[in-house]
Amino acid sequence: MLIVKYRNTFFALTAALAVAALVVLGVFGLHIGTDFTGGALIEVQYPQNRPSVEEVKESLTNAGLEDVTVRGAGEYSYIVRAAPLSQDARAKVAEAVAINGTQPVIERLTDVGPSIGSELRTKAIIALGLVALCIMLYIAFVFRKVSKPVSSWVYGVITVITLLHDLAIPLGAFAIFGHLWGAQVDTLFVTAILTVLGYSVHDTIVVFDRTRENLRLNEEHKRKEDFEHVAGRSIEQTFVRSVNTSMTTLVSLGALFFFGPVATQDFALTLIIGVIAGTYSSIALATPLLVAYERWSAKRS
């Protein structure tokens, strides 16, 4: 399999992508949403002829609200998030959302305190850490019977390495989107990232499981085969399945992004980027890393 044969090229490409994502993340940072920083939460309902998202956002910004994001809720309502409101800005909200002569009803105007935002941020980080730990332990346990020529815990560690790659790419992308278009990282983004991690693990395990099966068959038939060939053959056997599954998923996500409500566009975009990164890492990073480790381990012994 060419991917295994030219694994160093793919390692260099992966490292370049990851470093670029981290540099962008360090330079621009993430545009953290009010879910984490605290701020105002407004729900407004229009009886009919709901104005566009852009009109609502522009009107509220002109009224003095900062970091405004507007998401559709149902057919007639919007959910608006903004930085903490001053008394002057709060008094102008009702007037600002009455666009083109409409008479909307403000269903909710509440403050999300920084303490709640801090709690959500902490729980999100803990959730991501626990997911990585559980994945590593689970894979090490499942592959415990295939400890040669690569120990089972290596499968788990490599899976976590690929997940870090899959995490870095969407974060880097949203650092750019936040800098250019104000895209925010909110709880929906965290949900999408967790979904991507689960998807990527599933894809990686499919290839690893095929490697495990091929190793088992070789052992049963007393057939000697280089681990590099086993790994390459395993990728070949799962390549079409992985690509087809990802393409099907991307078609669905593309439909959600282009034709779905504005509220889910960032969510769909995060998933699209994550699925592409996850598919790439499961094919071109995870198994080649196994081969590289096996080579390195063989040289040491």
PDB file of C-alpha atoms in Angstrom:
ATOM      1  CA  MET A   1       0.000   0.000   0.000  1.00  0.00           C
ATOM      2  CA  LEU A   2       1.448   3.328  -1.075  1.00  0.00           C
ATOM      3  CA  ILE A   3       0.326   5.042   2.119  1.00  0.00           C
ATOM      4  CA  VAL A   4       2.462   2.743   4.240  1.00  0.00           C
ATOM      5  CA  LYS A   5       5.359   2.785   1.778  1.00  0.00           C
ATOM      6  CA  TYR A   6       5.459   6.577   1.659  1.00  0.00           C
ATOM      7  CA  ARG A   7       4.488   7.045   5.292  1.00  0.00           C
ATOM      8  CA  ASN A   8       7.217   9.609   5.956  1.00  0.00           C
ATOM      9  CA  THR A   9       5.670  11.874   3.321  1.00  0.00           C
ATOM     10  CA  PHE A  10       2.303  11.636   5.050  1.00  0.00           C
ATOM     11  CA  PHE A  11       3.955  12.230   8.437  1.00  0.00           C
ATOM     12  CA  ALA A  12       5.503  15.418   7.060  1.00  0.00           C
ATOM     13  CA  LEU A  13       2.156  16.539   5.598  1.00  0.00           C
ATOM     14  CA  THR A  14       0.362  15.788   8.865  1.00  0.00           C
ATOM     15  CA  ALA A  15       2.970  17.636  10.907  1.00  0.00           C
ATOM     16  CA  ALA A  16       2.744  20.639   8.580  1.00  0.00           C
ATOM     17  CA  LEU A  17      -1.068  20.758   8.910  1.00  0.00           C
ATOM     18  CA  ALA A  18      -0.948  20.368  12.699  1.00  0.00           C
ATOM     19  CA  VAL A  19       1.763  23.009  13.148  1.00  0.00           C
ATOM     20  CA  ALA A  20      -0.084  25.411  10.849  1.00  0.00           C
ATOM     21  CA  ALA A  21      -3.271  24.887  12.865  1.00  0.00           C
ATOM     22  CA  LEU A  22      -1.457  25.492  16.162  1.00  0.00           C
ATOM     23  CA  VAL A  23       0.282  28.611  14.827  1.00  0.00           C
ATOM     24  CA  VAL A  24      -3.011  30.039  13.603  1.00  0.00           C
ATOM     25  CA  LEU A  25      -4.571  29.145  16.943  1.00  0.00           C
ATOM     26  CA  GLY A  26      -1.763  30.904  18.805  1.00  0.00           C
ATOM     27  CA  VAL A  27      -1.845  34.009  16.611  1.00  0.00           C
ATOM     28  CA  PHE A  28      -5.602  34.556  16.289  1.00  0.00           C
ATOM     29  CA  GLY A  29      -6.946  32.567  19.224  1.00  0.00           C
ATOM     30  CA  LEU A  30     -10.531  31.383  19.429  1.00  0.00           C
ATOM     31  CA  HIS A  31     -13.532  33.664  19.486  1.00  0.00           C
ATOM     32  CA  ILE A  32     -15.102  32.261  22.642  1.00  0.00           C
ATOM     33  CA  GLY A  33     -18.890  32.515  22.737  1.00  0.00           C
ATOM     34  CA  THR A  34     -21.053  33.803  25.534  1.00  0.00           C
ATOM     35  CA  ASP A  35     -21.790  30.219  26.579  1.00  0.00           C
ATOM     36  CA  PHE A  36     -18.327  30.258  28.139  1.00  0.00           C
ATOM     37  CA  THR A  37     -17.605  33.919  28.820  1.00  0.00           C
ATOM     38  CA  GLY A  38     -21.015  34.963  30.060  1.00  0.00           C
ATOM     39  CA  GLY A  39     -23.268  37.575  28.457  1.00  0.00           C
ATOM     40  CA  ALA A  40     -26.838  38.233  27.410  1.00  0.00           C
ATOM     41  CA  LEU A  41     -29.299  35.714  26.018  1.00  0.00           C
ATOM     42  CA  ILE A  42     -32.302  37.082  24.133  1.00  0.00           C
ATOM     43  CA  GLU A  43     -35.160  35.165  22.549  1.00  0.00           C
ATOM     44  CA  VAL A  44     -37.382  37.191  20.274  1.00  0.00           C
ATOM     45  CA  GLN A  45     -40.447  35.996  18.388  1.00  0.00           C
ATOM     46  CA  TYR A  46     -41.953  37.660  15.330  1.00  0.00           C
ATOM     47  CA  PRO A  47     -45.660  37.227  14.590  1.00  0.00           C
ATOM     48  CA  GLN A  48     -44.933  37.140  10.835  1.00  0.00           C
ATOM     49  CA  ASN A  49     -42.401  38.260   8.222  1.00  0.00           C
ATOM     50  CA  ARG A  50     -39.345  37.515  10.316  1.00  0.00           C
ATOM     51  CA  PRO A  51     -36.430  39.745   9.210  1.00  0.00           C
ATOM     52  CA  SER A  52     -33.182  38.175   8.089  1.00  0.00           C
ATOM     53  CA  VAL A  53     -30.370  37.228  10.453  1.00  0.00           C
ATOM     54  CA  GLU A  54     -28.180  39.959   8.982  1.00  0.00           C
ATOM     55  CA  GLU A  55     -30.828  42.631   9.575  1.00  0.00           C
ATOM     56  CA  VAL A  56     -31.307  41.611  13.217  1.00  0.00           C
ATOM     57  CA  LYS A  57     -27.574  41.460  13.857  1.00  0.00           C
ATOM     58  CA  GLU A  58     -26.918  44.839  12.232  1.00  0.00           C
ATOM     59  CA  SER A  59     -29.760  46.510  14.099  1.00  0.00           C
ATOM     60  CA  LEU A  60     -28.638  45.161  17.472  1.00  0.00           C
ATOM     61  CA  THR A  61     -25.020  46.098  16.788  1.00  0.00           C
ATOM     62  CA  ASN A  62     -26.080  49.631  15.884  1.00  0.00           C
ATOM     63  CA  ALA A  63     -27.969  49.746  19.190  1.00  0.00           C
ATOM     64  CA  GLY A  64     -24.722  49.194  21.067  1.00  0.00           C
ATOM     65  CA  LEU A  65     -24.714  45.416  21.631  1.00  0.00           C
ATOM     66  CA  GLU A  66     -21.345  43.705  21.190  1.00  0.00           C
ATOM     67  CA  ASP A  67     -20.318  40.240  19.947  1.00  0.00           C
ATOM     68  CA  VAL A  68     -23.816  39.592  18.618  1.00  0.00           C
ATOM     69  CA  THR A  69     -24.702  36.186  17.213  1.00  0.00           C
ATOM     70  CA  VAL A  70     -28.168  35.398  15.882  1.00  0.00           C
ATOM     71  CA  ARG A  71     -29.537  31.911  15.364  1.00  0.00           C
ATOM     72  CA  GLY A  72     -32.939  30.929  14.078  1.00  0.00           C
ATOM     73  CA  ALA A  73     -35.277  29.082  16.442  1.00  0.00           C
ATOM     74  CA  GLY A  74     -38.282  27.575  14.752  1.00  0.00           C
ATOM     75  CA  GLU A  75     -40.086  29.458  12.017  1.00  0.00           C
ATOM     76  CA  TYR A  76     -40.635  32.782  13.717  1.00  0.00           C
ATOM     77  CA  SER A  77     -38.051  33.189  16.480  1.00  0.00           C
ATOM     78  CA  TYR A  78     -34.414  34.067  16.934  1.00  0.00           C
ATOM     79  CA  ILE A  79     -31.989  33.290  19.736  1.00  0.00           C
ATOM     80  CA  VAL A  80     -29.553  36.172  20.196  1.00  0.00           C
ATOM     81  CA  ARG A  81     -26.357  36.001  22.239  1.00  0.00           C
ATOM     82  CA  ALA A  82     -24.286  39.060  23.033  1.00  0.00           C
ATOM     83  CA  ALA A  83     -21.664  40.379  25.417  1.00  0.00           C
ATOM     84  CA  PRO A  84     -22.947  41.618  28.815  1.00  0.00           C
ATOM     85  CA  LEU A  85     -25.392  44.493  28.261  1.00  0.00           C
ATOM     86  CA  SER A  86     -25.038  47.968  29.628  1.00  0.00           C
ATOM     87  CA  GLN A  87     -28.201  49.606  30.957  1.00  0.00           C
ATOM     88  CA  ASP A  88     -28.333  51.804  27.877  1.00  0.00           C
ATOM     89  CA  ALA A  89     -28.004  48.866  25.462  1.00  0.00           C
ATOM     90  CA  ARG A  90     -30.568  46.828  27.403  1.00  0.00           C
ATOM     91  CA  ALA A  91     -33.107  49.625  27.082  1.00  0.00           C
ATOM     92  CA  LYS A  92     -32.629  49.711  23.294  1.00  0.00           C
ATOM     93  CA  VAL A  93     -33.134  45.986  22.647  1.00  0.00           C
ATOM     94  CA  ALA A  94     -36.902  46.142  22.154  1.00  0.00           C
ATOM     95  CA  GLU A  95     -36.584  49.011  19.697  1.00  0.00           C
ATOM     96  CA  ALA A  96     -33.663  47.392  17.865  1.00  0.00           C
ATOM     97  CA  VAL A  97     -35.459  44.109  17.124  1.00  0.00           C
ATOM     98  CA  ALA A  98     -38.553  45.911  15.796  1.00  0.00           C
ATOM     99  CA  ILE A  99     -37.339  45.927  12.203  1.00  0.00           C
ATOM    100  CA  ASN A 100     -39.368  47.038   9.170  1.00  0.00           C
ATOM    101  CA  GLY A 101     -42.393  47.888  11.288  1.00  0.00           C
ATOM    102  CA  THR A 102     -42.679  44.444  12.889  1.00  0.00           C
ATOM    103  CA  GLN A 103     -43.885  44.075  16.454  1.00  0.00           C
ATOM    104  CA  PRO A 104     -41.881  41.211  17.929  1.00  0.00           C
ATOM    105  CA  VAL A 105     -42.289  39.785  21.388  1.00  0.00           C
ATOM    106  CA  ILE A 106     -39.197  39.413  23.547  1.00  0.00           C
ATOM    107  CA  GLU A 107     -39.769  36.018  25.128  1.00  0.00           C
ATOM    108  CA  ARG A 108     -36.591  36.053  27.161  1.00  0.00           C
ATOM    109  CA  LEU A 109     -33.868  38.525  28.102  1.00  0.00           C
ATOM    110  CA  THR A 110     -31.494  37.030  30.646  1.00  0.00           C
ATOM    111  CA  ASP A 111     -27.865  37.213  31.634  1.00  0.00           C
ATOM    112  CA  VAL A 112     -25.552  34.196  31.525  1.00  0.00           C
ATOM    113  CA  GLY A 113     -23.159  34.820  34.377  1.00  0.00           C
ATOM    114  CA  PRO A 114     -19.385  34.305  34.086  1.00  0.00           C
ATOM    115  CA  SER A 115     -19.630  31.616  36.775  1.00  0.00           C
ATOM    116  CA  ILE A 116     -21.912  29.565  34.529  1.00  0.00           C
ATOM    117  CA  GLY A 117     -19.633  30.206  31.577  1.00  0.00           C
ATOM    118  CA  SER A 118     -16.598  29.100  33.587  1.00  0.00           C
ATOM    119  CA  GLU A 119     -18.421  25.965  34.711  1.00  0.00           C
ATOM    120  CA  LEU A 120     -19.312  25.078  31.119  1.00  0.00           C
ATOM    121  CA  ARG A 121     -15.727  25.679  29.971  1.00  0.00           C
ATOM    122  CA  THR A 122     -14.326  23.491  32.741  1.00  0.00           C
ATOM    123  CA  LYS A 123     -16.808  20.703  32.051  1.00  0.00           C
ATOM    124  CA  ALA A 124     -16.065  20.847  28.329  1.00  0.00           C
ATOM    125  CA  ILE A 125     -12.323  20.421  28.950  1.00  0.00           C
ATOM    126  CA  ILE A 126     -12.965  17.585  31.420  1.00  0.00           C
ATOM    127  CA  ALA A 127     -15.293  15.889  28.927  1.00  0.00           C
ATOM    128  CA  LEU A 128     -12.657  15.990  26.182  1.00  0.00           C
ATOM    129  CA  GLY A 129      -9.984  14.651  28.539  1.00  0.00           C
ATOM    130  CA  LEU A 130     -12.184  11.811  29.769  1.00  0.00           C
ATOM    131  CA  VAL A 131     -13.129  10.881  26.210  1.00  0.00           C
ATOM    132  CA  ALA A 132      -9.445  10.579  25.243  1.00  0.00           C
ATOM    133  CA  LEU A 133      -8.609   8.543  28.351  1.00  0.00           C
ATOM    134  CA  CYS A 134     -11.562   6.170  27.953  1.00  0.00           C
ATOM    135  CA  ILE A 135     -10.773   5.633  24.274  1.00  0.00           C
ATOM    136  CA  MET A 136      -7.148   4.779  25.020  1.00  0.00           C
ATOM    137  CA  LEU A 137      -8.079   2.344  27.811  1.00  0.00           C
ATOM    138  CA  TYR A 138     -10.841   0.737  25.753  1.00  0.00           C
ATOM    139  CA  ILE A 139      -8.619   0.106  22.735  1.00  0.00           C
ATOM    140  CA  ALA A 140      -5.767  -1.184  24.892  1.00  0.00           C
ATOM    141  CA  PHE A 141      -8.235  -3.637  26.461  1.00  0.00           C
ATOM    142  CA  VAL A 142      -9.852  -4.753  23.195  1.00  0.00           C
ATOM    143  CA  PHE A 143      -6.500  -5.344  21.491  1.00  0.00           C
ATOM    144  CA  ARG A 144      -4.906  -7.041  24.508  1.00  0.00           C
ATOM    145  CA  LYS A 145      -4.815 -10.395  22.655  1.00  0.00           C
ATOM    146  CA  VAL A 146      -2.801  -8.897  19.812  1.00  0.00           C
ATOM    147  CA  SER A 147       0.339  -7.863  21.658  1.00  0.00           C
ATOM    148  CA  LYS A 148       2.808  -8.890  18.938  1.00  0.00           C
ATOM    149  CA  PRO A 149       4.584  -7.346  17.207  1.00  0.00           C
ATOM    150  CA  VAL A 150       3.008  -4.166  18.620  1.00  0.00           C
ATOM    151  CA  SER A 151       1.755  -3.956  22.201  1.00  0.00           C
ATOM    152  CA  SER A 152      -1.940  -3.344  22.654  1.00  0.00           C
ATOM    153  CA  TRP A 153      -1.436  -0.071  24.553  1.00  0.00           C
ATOM    154  CA  VAL A 154       0.373   1.344  21.488  1.00  0.00           C
ATOM    155  CA  TYR A 155      -2.868   1.041  19.528  1.00  0.00           C
ATOM    156  CA  GLY A 156      -4.545   3.179  22.196  1.00  0.00           C
ATOM    157  CA  VAL A 157      -1.774   5.789  22.313  1.00  0.00           C
ATOM    158  CA  ILE A 158      -1.716   6.120  18.519  1.00  0.00           C
ATOM    159  CA  THR A 159      -5.483   6.504  18.454  1.00  0.00           C
ATOM    160  CA  VAL A 160      -5.206   9.407  20.909  1.00  0.00           C
ATOM    161  CA  ILE A 161      -2.439  10.962  18.764  1.00  0.00           C
ATOM    162  CA  THR A 162      -4.725  10.848  15.727  1.00  0.00           C
ATOM    163  CA  LEU A 163      -7.502  12.382  17.815  1.00  0.00           C
ATOM    164  CA  LEU A 164      -5.215  15.278  18.757  1.00  0.00           C
ATOM    165  CA  HIS A 165      -4.662  15.827  15.032  1.00  0.00           C
ATOM    166  CA  ASP A 166      -8.404  15.682  14.409  1.00  0.00           C
ATOM    167  CA  LEU A 167      -8.928  18.181  17.232  1.00  0.00           C
ATOM    168  CA  ALA A 168      -6.226  20.599  16.065  1.00  0.00           C
ATOM    169  CA  ILE A 169      -7.531  20.964  12.515  1.00  0.00           C
ATOM    170  CA  PRO A 170     -11.074  22.206  13.383  1.00  0.00           C
ATOM    171  CA  LEU A 171      -9.652  24.439  16.135  1.00  0.00           C
ATOM    172  CA  GLY A 172      -7.207  25.993  13.680  1.00  0.00           C
ATOM    173  CA  ALA A 173      -9.958  26.428  11.107  1.00  0.00           C
ATOM    174  CA  PHE A 174     -12.237  28.145  13.607  1.00  0.00           C
ATOM    175  CA  ALA A 175      -9.411  30.413  14.725  1.00  0.00           C
ATOM    176  CA  ILE A 176      -9.315  31.654  11.100  1.00  0.00           C
ATOM    177  CA  PHE A 177     -13.111  31.795  10.806  1.00  0.00           C
ATOM    178  CA  GLY A 178     -13.346  33.692  14.089  1.00  0.00           C
ATOM    179  CA  HIS A 179     -10.721  36.199  12.952  1.00  0.00           C
ATOM    180  CA  LEU A 180     -12.269  36.727   9.532  1.00  0.00           C
ATOM    181  CA  TRP A 181     -15.997  36.323  10.153  1.00  0.00           C
ATOM    182  CA  GLY A 182     -16.479  36.310  13.912  1.00  0.00           C
ATOM    183  CA  ALA A 183     -17.339  32.600  14.179  1.00  0.00           C
ATOM    184  CA  GLN A 184     -17.693  31.699  17.849  1.00  0.00           C
ATOM    185  CA  VAL A 185     -16.772  28.618  19.820  1.00  0.00           C
ATOM    186  CA  ASP A 186     -19.822  27.663  21.839  1.00  0.00           C
ATOM    187  CA  THR A 187     -21.355  24.540  23.362  1.00  0.00           C
ATOM    188  CA  LEU A 188     -22.582  23.443  19.932  1.00  0.00           C
ATOM    189  CA  PHE A 189     -18.968  23.529  18.727  1.00  0.00           C
ATOM    190  CA  VAL A 190     -17.918  21.315  21.646  1.00  0.00           C
ATOM    191  CA  THR A 191     -20.737  18.915  20.755  1.00  0.00           C
ATOM    192  CA  ALA A 192     -19.494  18.771  17.173  1.00  0.00           C
ATOM    193  CA  ILE A 193     -15.911  18.134  18.323  1.00  0.00           C
ATOM    194  CA  LEU A 194     -17.020  15.249  20.552  1.00  0.00           C
ATOM    195  CA  THR A 195     -18.968  13.827  17.613  1.00  0.00           C
ATOM    196  CA  VAL A 196     -15.905  14.106  15.380  1.00  0.00           C
ATOM    197  CA  LEU A 197     -13.765  12.325  17.970  1.00  0.00           C
ATOM    198  CA  GLY A 198     -16.254   9.462  18.118  1.00  0.00           C
ATOM    199  CA  TYR A 199     -16.424   9.281  14.329  1.00  0.00           C
ATOM    200  CA  SER A 200     -12.642   9.300  13.966  1.00  0.00           C
ATOM    201  CA  VAL A 201     -12.168   6.595  16.605  1.00  0.00           C
ATOM    202  CA  HIS A 202     -14.696   4.414  14.846  1.00  0.00           C
ATOM    203  CA  ASP A 203     -12.893   4.844  11.533  1.00  0.00           C
ATOM    204  CA  THR A 204      -9.489   4.150  13.084  1.00  0.00           C
ATOM    205  CA  ILE A 205     -10.702   1.050  14.899  1.00  0.00           C
ATOM    206  CA  VAL A 206     -12.026  -0.383  11.635  1.00  0.00           C
ATOM    207  CA  VAL A 207      -8.502  -0.352  10.180  1.00  0.00           C
ATOM    208  CA  PHE A 208      -6.904  -1.554  13.422  1.00  0.00           C
ATOM    209  CA  ASP A 209      -9.458  -4.341  13.706  1.00  0.00           C
ATOM    210  CA  ARG A 210      -8.654  -5.497  10.188  1.00  0.00           C
ATOM    211  CA  THR A 211      -4.961  -5.515  11.114  1.00  0.00           C
ATOM    212  CA  ARG A 212      -5.766  -7.567  14.198  1.00  0.00           C
ATOM    213  CA  GLU A 213      -7.805 -10.019  12.125  1.00  0.00           C
ATOM    214  CA  ASN A 214      -5.045 -10.416   9.543  1.00  0.00           C
ATOM    215  CA  LEU A 215      -2.462 -11.000  12.279  1.00  0.00           C
ATOM    216  CA  ARG A 216      -4.714 -13.643  13.825  1.00  0.00           C
ATOM    217  CA  LEU A 217      -5.215 -15.419  10.482  1.00  0.00           C
ATOM    218  CA  ASN A 218      -1.475 -15.406   9.830  1.00  0.00           C
ATOM    219  CA  GLU A 219      -0.903 -16.969  13.241  1.00  0.00           C
ATOM    220  CA  GLU A 220      -3.571 -19.641  12.725  1.00  0.00           C
ATOM    221  CA  HIS A 221      -2.193 -20.591   9.317  1.00  0.00           C
ATOM    222  CA  LYS A 222       1.411 -20.303  10.534  1.00  0.00           C
ATOM    223  CA  ARG A 223       2.031 -17.818   7.783  1.00  0.00           C
ATOM    224  CA  LYS A 224       4.924 -15.403   8.095  1.00  0.00           C
ATOM    225  CA  GLU A 225       4.287 -11.941   6.787  1.00  0.00           C
ATOM    226  CA  ASP A 226       6.054  -8.688   7.486  1.00  0.00           C
ATOM    227  CA  PHE A 227       4.009  -6.361   9.727  1.00  0.00           C
ATOM    228  CA  GLU A 228       4.352  -3.583   7.173  1.00  0.00           C
ATOM    229  CA  HIS A 229       2.675  -5.795   4.556  1.00  0.00           C
ATOM    230  CA  VAL A 230      -0.065  -6.795   6.996  1.00  0.00           C
ATOM    231  CA  ALA A 231      -0.754  -3.141   7.832  1.00  0.00           C
ATOM    232  CA  GLY A 232      -0.722  -2.109   4.171  1.00  0.00           C
ATOM    233  CA  ARG A 233      -3.053  -4.964   3.225  1.00  0.00           C
ATOM    234  CA  SER A 234      -5.400  -3.979   6.043  1.00  0.00           C
ATOM    235  CA  ILE A 235      -5.619  -0.411   4.761  1.00  0.00           C
ATOM    236  CA  GLU A 236      -6.331  -1.700   1.238  1.00  0.00           C
ATOM    237  CA  GLN A 237      -9.147  -3.888   2.541  1.00  0.00           C
ATOM    238  CA  THR A 238     -10.819  -1.021   4.396  1.00  0.00           C
ATOM    239  CA  PHE A 239      -9.912   1.938   2.164  1.00  0.00           C
ATOM    240  CA  VAL A 240     -12.987   1.901  -0.071  1.00  0.00           C
ATOM    241  CA  ARG A 241     -15.299   1.340   2.863  1.00  0.00           C
ATOM    242  CA  SER A 242     -13.791   4.269   4.811  1.00  0.00           C
ATOM    243  CA  VAL A 243     -13.916   6.658   1.850  1.00  0.00           C
ATOM    244  CA  ASN A 244     -17.469   5.700   0.877  1.00  0.00           C
ATOM    245  CA  THR A 245     -18.707   6.092   4.444  1.00  0.00           C
ATOM    246  CA  SER A 246     -17.074   9.495   4.737  1.00  0.00           C
ATOM    247  CA  MET A 247     -18.396  10.670   1.371  1.00  0.00           C
ATOM    248  CA  THR A 248     -21.930   9.661   2.329  1.00  0.00           C
ATOM    249  CA  THR A 249     -21.587  11.510   5.615  1.00  0.00           C
ATOM    250  CA  LEU A 250     -20.171  14.592   3.893  1.00  0.00           C
ATOM    251  CA  VAL A 251     -23.072  14.691   1.422  1.00  0.00           C
ATOM    252  CA  SER A 252     -25.528  14.742   4.342  1.00  0.00           C
ATOM    253  CA  LEU A 253     -23.523  17.385   6.200  1.00  0.00           C
ATOM    254  CA  GLY A 254     -23.193  19.438   3.020  1.00  0.00           C
ATOM    255  CA  ALA A 255     -26.967  19.432   2.634  1.00  0.00           C
ATOM    256  CA  LEU A 256     -27.321  20.535   6.255  1.00  0.00           C
ATOM    257  CA  PHE A 257     -24.773  23.322   5.759  1.00  0.00           C
ATOM    258  CA  PHE A 258     -26.148  24.717   2.491  1.00  0.00           C
ATOM    259  CA  PHE A 259     -29.878  24.122   2.945  1.00  0.00           C
ATOM    260  CA  GLY A 260     -30.312  23.839   6.716  1.00  0.00           C
ATOM    261  CA  PRO A 261     -31.111  26.643   9.154  1.00  0.00           C
ATOM    262  CA  VAL A 262     -28.504  29.263   9.935  1.00  0.00           C
ATOM    263  CA  ALA A 263     -28.414  27.985  13.521  1.00  0.00           C
ATOM    264  CA  THR A 264     -26.768  24.730  12.465  1.00  0.00           C
ATOM    265  CA  GLN A 265     -24.331  26.038   9.839  1.00  0.00           C
ATOM    266  CA  ASP A 266     -21.319  26.332  12.165  1.00  0.00           C
ATOM    267  CA  PHE A 267     -22.164  22.948  13.659  1.00  0.00           C
ATOM    268  CA  ALA A 268     -22.294  21.349  10.200  1.00  0.00           C
ATOM    269  CA  LEU A 269     -19.100  23.108   9.119  1.00  0.00           C
ATOM    270  CA  THR A 270     -17.237  21.823  12.186  1.00  0.00           C
ATOM    271  CA  LEU A 271     -18.409  18.300  11.432  1.00  0.00           C
ATOM    272  CA  ILE A 272     -17.409  18.589   7.761  1.00  0.00           C
ATOM    273  CA  ILE A 273     -13.876  19.685   8.654  1.00  0.00           C
ATOM    274  CA  GLY A 274     -13.651  17.074  11.401  1.00  0.00           C
ATOM    275  CA  VAL A 275     -14.867  14.199   9.220  1.00  0.00           C
ATOM    276  CA  ILE A 276     -12.336  15.069   6.499  1.00  0.00           C
ATOM    277  CA  ALA A 277      -9.527  15.296   9.074  1.00  0.00           C
ATOM    278  CA  GLY A 278     -10.682  12.092  10.794  1.00  0.00           C
ATOM    279  CA  THR A 279     -10.861  10.120   7.567  1.00  0.00           C
ATOM    280  CA  TYR A 280      -7.401  11.311   6.575  1.00  0.00           C
ATOM    281  CA  SER A 281      -5.862  10.473   9.959  1.00  0.00           C
ATOM    282  CA  SER A 282      -7.465   7.029  10.182  1.00  0.00           C
ATOM    283  CA  ILE A 283      -6.053   6.070   6.778  1.00  0.00           C
ATOM    284  CA  ALA A 284      -2.832   8.032   6.397  1.00  0.00           C
ATOM    285  CA  LEU A 285      -1.680   8.511   9.988  1.00  0.00           C
ATOM    286  CA  ALA A 286      -2.847   5.820  12.434  1.00  0.00           C
ATOM    287  CA  THR A 287      -1.708   2.632  10.715  1.00  0.00           C
ATOM    288  CA  PRO A 288       1.523   4.136   9.292  1.00  0.00           C
ATOM    289  CA  LEU A 289       2.365   5.179  12.873  1.00  0.00           C
ATOM    290  CA  LEU A 290       1.885   1.562  13.945  1.00  0.00           C
ATOM    291  CA  VAL A 291       4.352   0.474  11.257  1.00  0.00           C
ATOM    292  CA  ALA A 292       6.828   3.175  12.222  1.00  0.00           C
ATOM    293  CA  TYR A 293       6.651   2.128  15.877  1.00  0.00           C
ATOM    294  CA  GLU A 294       7.096  -1.541  14.945  1.00  0.00           C
ATOM    295  CA  ARG A 295      10.192  -0.675  12.883  1.00  0.00           C
ATOM    296  CA  TRP A 296      11.631   1.448  15.654  1.00  0.00           C
ATOM    297  CA  SER A 297      10.918  -1.231  18.252  1.00  0.00           C
ATOM    298  CA  ALA A 298      12.505  -3.951  16.067  1.00  0.00           C
ATOM    299  CA  LYS A 299      15.681  -1.906  15.650  1.00  0.00           C
ATOM    300  CA  ARG A 300      15.949  -1.393  19.403  1.00  0.00           C
ATOM    301  CA  SER A 301      15.615  -5.097  20.135  1.00  0.00           C
TER     302      SER A 301
END
